[in-house]
PDB file of C-alpha atoms in Angstrom:
ATOM      1  CA  MET Q  12       0.519  -4.409  36.353  1.00 77.00           C
ATOM      2  CA  ARG Q  13       0.306  -1.131  34.882  1.00 85.00           C
ATOM      3  CA  TYR Q  14       1.730  -1.643  31.790  1.00 86.00           C
ATOM      4  CA  PHE Q  15       3.096   2.179  29.609  1.00 92.00           C
ATOM      5  CA  ASN Q  16       3.944   1.901  26.566  1.00 93.00           C
ATOM      6  CA  CYS Q  17       5.335   5.019  25.931  1.00 93.00           C
ATOM      7  CA  HIS Q  18       6.280   4.908  22.097  1.00 92.00           C
ATOM      8  CA  THR Q  19       4.299   2.722  19.369  1.00 92.00           C
ATOM      9  CA  HIS Q  20       2.740   3.464  16.380  1.00 92.00           C
ATOM     10  CA  THR Q  21      -0.569   2.500  14.308  1.00 94.00           C
ATOM     11  CA  PHE Q  22       0.085   3.941  10.246  1.00 91.00           C
ATOM     12  CA  ASN Q  23      -0.262   1.137   8.012  1.00 88.00           C
ATOM     13  CA  MET Q  24       0.994   1.142   5.047  1.00 84.00           C
ATOM     14  CA  GLN Q  25      -1.261   3.127   3.574  1.00 86.00           C
ATOM     15  CA  TYR Q  26       0.083   6.482   5.101  1.00 90.00           C
ATOM     16  CA  VAL Q  27       3.852   5.480   4.276  1.00 86.00           C
ATOM     17  CA  PRO Q  28       4.969   7.626   0.753  1.00 85.00           C
ATOM     18  CA  ASP Q  29       5.552   4.705  -1.932  1.00 77.00           C
ATOM     19  CA  GLY Q  30       9.593   5.567  -0.800  1.00 77.00           C
ATOM     20  CA  PHE Q  31       9.993   5.101   2.555  1.00 77.00           C
ATOM     21  CA  LEU Q  32      11.127   2.120   3.069  1.00 74.00           C
ATOM     22  CA  GLY Q  33      14.500   4.492   1.693  1.00 72.00           C
ATOM     23  CA  TYR Q  34      15.527   5.436   4.631  1.00 67.00           C
ATOM     24  CA  ARG Q  35      16.623   0.876   5.144  1.00 68.00           C
ATOM     25  CA  MET Q  36      17.805   0.243   2.023  1.00 72.00           C
ATOM     26  CA  ASN Q  37      17.944   2.007  -1.516  1.00 77.00           C
ATOM     27  CA  MET Q  38      15.572   3.692  -2.724  1.00 75.00           C
ATOM     28  CA  ARG Q  39      14.943   1.727  -5.344  1.00 79.00           C
ATOM     29  CA  VAL Q  40      14.599  -1.381  -3.583  1.00 77.00           C
ATOM     30  CA  ALA Q  41      13.145   0.070  -1.052  1.00 74.00           C
ATOM     31  CA  LYS Q  42       9.990   1.359  -4.408  1.00 75.00           C
ATOM     32  CA  MET Q  43      10.033  -1.765  -5.821  1.00 77.00           C
ATOM     33  CA  VAL Q  44       9.449  -4.083  -2.488  1.00 75.00           C
ATOM     34  CA  ASN Q  45       6.757  -1.586  -1.540  1.00 73.00           C
ATOM     35  CA  ALA Q  46       4.695  -2.034  -4.611  1.00 78.00           C
ATOM     36  CA  VAL Q  47       4.355  -5.658  -3.904  1.00 77.00           C
ATOM     37  CA  MET Q  48       4.039  -4.791  -0.232  1.00 74.00           C
ATOM     38  CA  ARG Q  49       0.637  -2.664  -0.685  1.00 73.00           C
ATOM     39  CA  THR Q  50      -0.700  -6.147  -2.363  1.00 76.00           C
ATOM     40  CA  GLU Q  51      -2.396  -9.031   0.021  1.00 75.00           C
ATOM     41  CA  TRP Q  52      -0.333 -11.023  -2.224  1.00 80.00           C
ATOM     42  CA  GLY Q  53       2.554  -9.669  -3.106  1.00 79.00           C
ATOM     43  CA  ALA Q  54       3.091  -9.340   0.421  1.00 76.00           C
ATOM     44  CA  LYS Q  55       2.434 -12.456   1.748  1.00 79.00           C
ATOM     45  CA  ALA Q  56       4.960 -14.057  -1.236  1.00 83.00           C
ATOM     46  CA  ILE Q  57       7.901 -12.249  -0.056  1.00 76.00           C
ATOM     47  CA  MET Q  58       7.652 -12.899   2.971  1.00 77.00           C
ATOM     48  CA  LYS Q  59       7.552 -17.519   3.422  1.00 82.00           C
ATOM     49  CA  THR Q  60       9.754 -16.447   0.776  1.00 82.00           C
ATOM     50  CA  ILE Q  61      12.924 -14.277   2.727  1.00 77.00           C
ATOM     51  CA  LYS Q  62      12.071 -15.329   6.605  1.00 79.00           C
ATOM     52  CA  PRO Q  63      14.497 -18.650   6.115  1.00 82.00           C
ATOM     53  CA  PHE Q  64      17.220 -15.639   4.699  1.00 79.00           C
ATOM     54  CA  LEU Q  65      16.795 -12.944   7.555  1.00 79.00           C
ATOM     55  CA  GLY Q  66      19.122 -11.670  10.469  1.00 81.00           C
ATOM     56  CA  PRO Q  67      17.507 -10.518  13.334  1.00 83.00           C
ATOM     57  CA  GLN Q  68      17.588  -6.394  11.767  1.00 78.00           C
ATOM     58  CA  GLY Q  69      15.794  -7.997   8.991  1.00 76.00           C
ATOM     59  CA  LYS Q  70      13.539 -10.301  11.015  1.00 77.00           C
ATOM     60  CA  LYS Q  71      12.866  -6.986  12.651  1.00 75.00           C
ATOM     61  CA  THR Q  72      11.828  -5.350   9.034  1.00 73.00           C
ATOM     62  CA  LEU Q  73       9.485  -7.898   8.090  1.00 74.00           C
ATOM     63  CA  ALA Q  74       7.294  -8.185  11.023  1.00 75.00           C
ATOM     64  CA  PHE Q  75       7.725  -3.913  10.911  1.00 73.00           C
ATOM     65  CA  LEU Q  76       6.637  -4.101   7.697  1.00 75.00           C
ATOM     66  CA  SER Q  77       3.587  -6.837   8.541  1.00 78.00           C
ATOM     67  CA  ILE Q  78       2.504  -4.781  10.224  1.00 79.00           C
ATOM     68  CA  GLY Q  79       1.724  -2.060   7.945  1.00 78.00           C
ATOM     69  CA  LEU Q  80      -0.772  -4.951   6.079  1.00 80.00           C
ATOM     70  CA  LYS Q  81      -2.917  -3.888   8.849  1.00 84.00           C
ATOM     71  CA  LYS Q  82      -5.906  -2.534   7.349  1.00 86.00           C
ATOM     72  CA  THR Q  83      -6.591   0.553   9.653  1.00 94.00           C
ATOM     73  CA  GLN Q  84      -5.058   1.653  12.800  1.00 95.00           C
ATOM     74  CA  ASP Q  85      -7.729   0.362  14.576  1.00 96.00           C
ATOM     75  CA  MET Q  86      -6.525  -4.009  14.074  1.00 94.00           C
ATOM     76  CA  VAL Q  87      -3.209  -2.230  14.025  1.00 94.00           C
ATOM     77  CA  PHE Q  88      -3.969  -1.325  18.146  1.00 96.00           C
ATOM     78  CA  GLU Q  89      -5.809  -4.118  18.948  1.00 95.00           C
ATOM     79  CA  GLU Q  90      -2.502  -6.416  18.028  1.00 91.00           C
ATOM     80  CA  LEU Q  91      -0.991  -4.503  20.123  1.00 92.00           C
ATOM     81  CA  ILE Q  92      -3.198  -4.691  23.059  1.00 94.00           C
ATOM     82  CA  ALA Q  93      -3.247  -8.548  22.310  1.00 93.00           C
ATOM     83  CA  LYS Q  94       1.179  -8.649  23.248  1.00 90.00           C
ATOM     84  CA  TYR Q  95      -0.081  -7.204  26.178  1.00 91.00           C
ATOM     85  CA  PRO Q  96      -1.482  -9.844  29.146  1.00 89.00           C
ATOM     86  CA  LYS Q  97      -5.201  -9.729  30.058  1.00 84.00           C
ATOM     87  CA  ASP Q  98      -5.438  -8.815  33.267  1.00 81.00           C
ATOM     88  CA  ASP Q  99      -2.845  -6.378  33.261  1.00 80.00           C
ATOM     89  CA  ASP Q 100      -4.308  -2.171  32.655  1.00 88.00           C
ATOM     90  CA  ALA Q 101      -1.149  -1.647  29.783  1.00 93.00           C
ATOM     91  CA  ARG Q 102      -2.372   1.919  28.505  1.00 96.00           C
ATOM     92  CA  PHE Q 103       0.459   3.290  25.024  1.00 97.00           C
ATOM     93  CA  ILE Q 104       0.845   6.726  24.326  1.00 97.00           C
ATOM     94  CA  ILE Q 105      -0.007   6.543  19.686  1.00 97.00           C
ATOM     95  CA  LEU Q 106       2.550   8.868  18.280  1.00 95.00           C
ATOM     96  CA  PRO Q 107       1.809   9.611  14.612  1.00 94.00           C
ATOM     97  CA  LEU Q 108       4.482  10.211  12.213  1.00 91.00           C
ATOM     98  CA  ASN Q 109       3.764  13.758   9.629  1.00 90.00           C
ATOM     99  CA  PHE Q 110       6.042  11.655   6.715  1.00 88.00           C
ATOM    100  CA  GLN Q 111       5.345  14.911   4.175  1.00 87.00           C
ATOM    101  CA  TYR Q 112       8.901  16.015   5.535  1.00 85.00           C
ATOM    102  CA  MET Q 113      11.232  12.829   5.037  1.00 83.00           C
ATOM    103  CA  GLY Q 114      12.093  13.508   1.466  1.00 82.00           C
ATOM    104  CA  VAL Q 115      10.631   9.989   0.169  1.00 80.00           C
ATOM    105  CA  GLY Q 116       7.119  11.332  -2.057  1.00 82.00           C
ATOM    106  CA  GLU Q 117       4.275  11.949  -1.960  1.00 85.00           C
ATOM    107  CA  LEU Q 118       2.072  11.429   1.083  1.00 89.00           C
ATOM    108  CA  HIS Q 119      -0.969   8.596  -0.326  1.00 87.00           C
ATOM    109  CA  ILE Q 120      -2.974   9.865   2.688  1.00 92.00           C
ATOM    110  CA  SER Q 121      -2.827  13.530   5.149  1.00 92.00           C
ATOM    111  CA  TYR Q 122      -1.388  13.868   7.957  1.00 92.00           C
ATOM    112  CA  GLN Q 123      -4.239  15.425   9.210  1.00 92.00           C
ATOM    113  CA  GLN Q 124      -6.373  12.006   7.796  1.00 95.00           C
ATOM    114  CA  GLN Q 125      -4.236  10.459   9.702  1.00 96.00           C
ATOM    115  CA  LEU Q 126      -4.885  11.594  12.668  1.00 95.00           C
ATOM    116  CA  ALA Q 127      -8.573  11.784  12.340  1.00 96.00           C
ATOM    117  CA  ASP Q 128      -8.371   8.100  12.361  1.00 97.00           C
ATOM    118  CA  LEU Q 129      -5.860   7.765  15.276  1.00 97.00           C
ATOM    119  CA  PHE Q 130      -8.430   9.320  16.624  1.00 97.00           C
ATOM    120  CA  GLU Q 131     -11.021   7.015  16.259  1.00 97.00           C
ATOM    121  CA  VAL Q 132      -8.851   5.055  17.874  1.00 98.00           C
ATOM    122  CA  LYS Q 133      -8.838   6.664  20.364  1.00 98.00           C
ATOM    123  CA  LYS Q 134     -12.900   6.812  21.114  1.00 98.00           C
ATOM    124  CA  LYS Q 135     -13.576   3.622  20.618  1.00 97.00           C
ATOM    125  CA  TYR Q 136     -10.202   2.993  23.517  1.00 97.00           C
ATOM    126  CA  PRO Q 137     -11.054   6.186  26.117  1.00 97.00           C
ATOM    127  CA  ASN Q 138      -8.535   4.210  28.819  1.00 94.00           C
ATOM    128  CA  LYS Q 139      -5.955   3.093  27.013  1.00 96.00           C
ATOM    129  CA  CYS Q 140      -5.211   4.762  23.902  1.00 97.00           C
ATOM    130  CA  PHE Q 141      -3.338   8.130  24.364  1.00 97.00           C
ATOM    131  CA  PRO Q 142      -2.214   9.785  21.279  1.00 96.00           C
ATOM    132  CA  PHE Q 143       0.322  12.256  20.559  1.00 93.00           C
ATOM    133  CA  VAL Q 144       0.308  14.601  18.017  1.00 89.00           C
ATOM    134  CA  SER Q 145       4.250  14.842  15.483  1.00 83.00           C
ATOM    135  CA  VAL Q 146       5.124  18.335  15.750  1.00 82.00           C
ATOM    136  CA  ASP Q 147       7.646  19.521  13.031  1.00 80.00           C
ATOM    137  CA  ALA Q 148       8.561  23.100  12.260  1.00 82.00           C
ATOM    138  CA  ARG Q 149       7.933  22.464   8.533  1.00 82.00           C
ATOM    139  CA  MET Q 150       4.515  22.401   8.669  1.00 79.00           C
ATOM    140  CA  GLY Q 151       4.048  25.307   9.747  1.00 73.00           C
ATOM    141  CA  ASN Q 152       0.353  27.005  10.966  1.00 69.00           C
ATOM    142  CA  SER Q 153      -1.616  26.103   8.244  1.00 59.00           C
ATOM    143  CA  ASP Q 154      -1.310  22.149   7.899  1.00 52.00           C
ATOM    144  CA  TYR Q 155      -3.490  21.538  11.351  1.00 51.00           C
TER     145      TYR Q 155
END
C-alpha cells in the first residue's frame, strides 16, 4: 500500500526561537522550558517527571518536544519512516517553517539553513522526502 503523509515536519529545537513554546503556554514558562529542553539531561528529567501527570494534549506536546531533541532533520525523518510498515511505499511532504516572523524570538539557525539541511534529507531519500517551501509575504524576495 502507498501512503502519502502530506503534512509533517523534520525541524528540531535548534531551528526554533527560544519563545516558540509561547503559543501554547505562558511566555516566561515557555522560555524556561525551552532552555531546559535544549539540554539532553534537562529534557530527559522533564519528560520523566511530568509525563505521568499529563492529559492527552500534554502528552502530545511532550511527544512533539521529544522529536525536537533529535540532533538532525535526518534523524527526525528516519524516526518518522520507522512509524510506517516497512513493506509499504510511504512518501512524505516535509513542511519547514520560517519562525522569523512568528514574533517569539530570534532564530539560532536561519530558515535558509533549515532548507539546506532539509534538502540533504531529500538527497538521501529522493523517493520518500518531498520538501515544501514555506513562503511568508513578509519575507520579501531577499530571504531566498
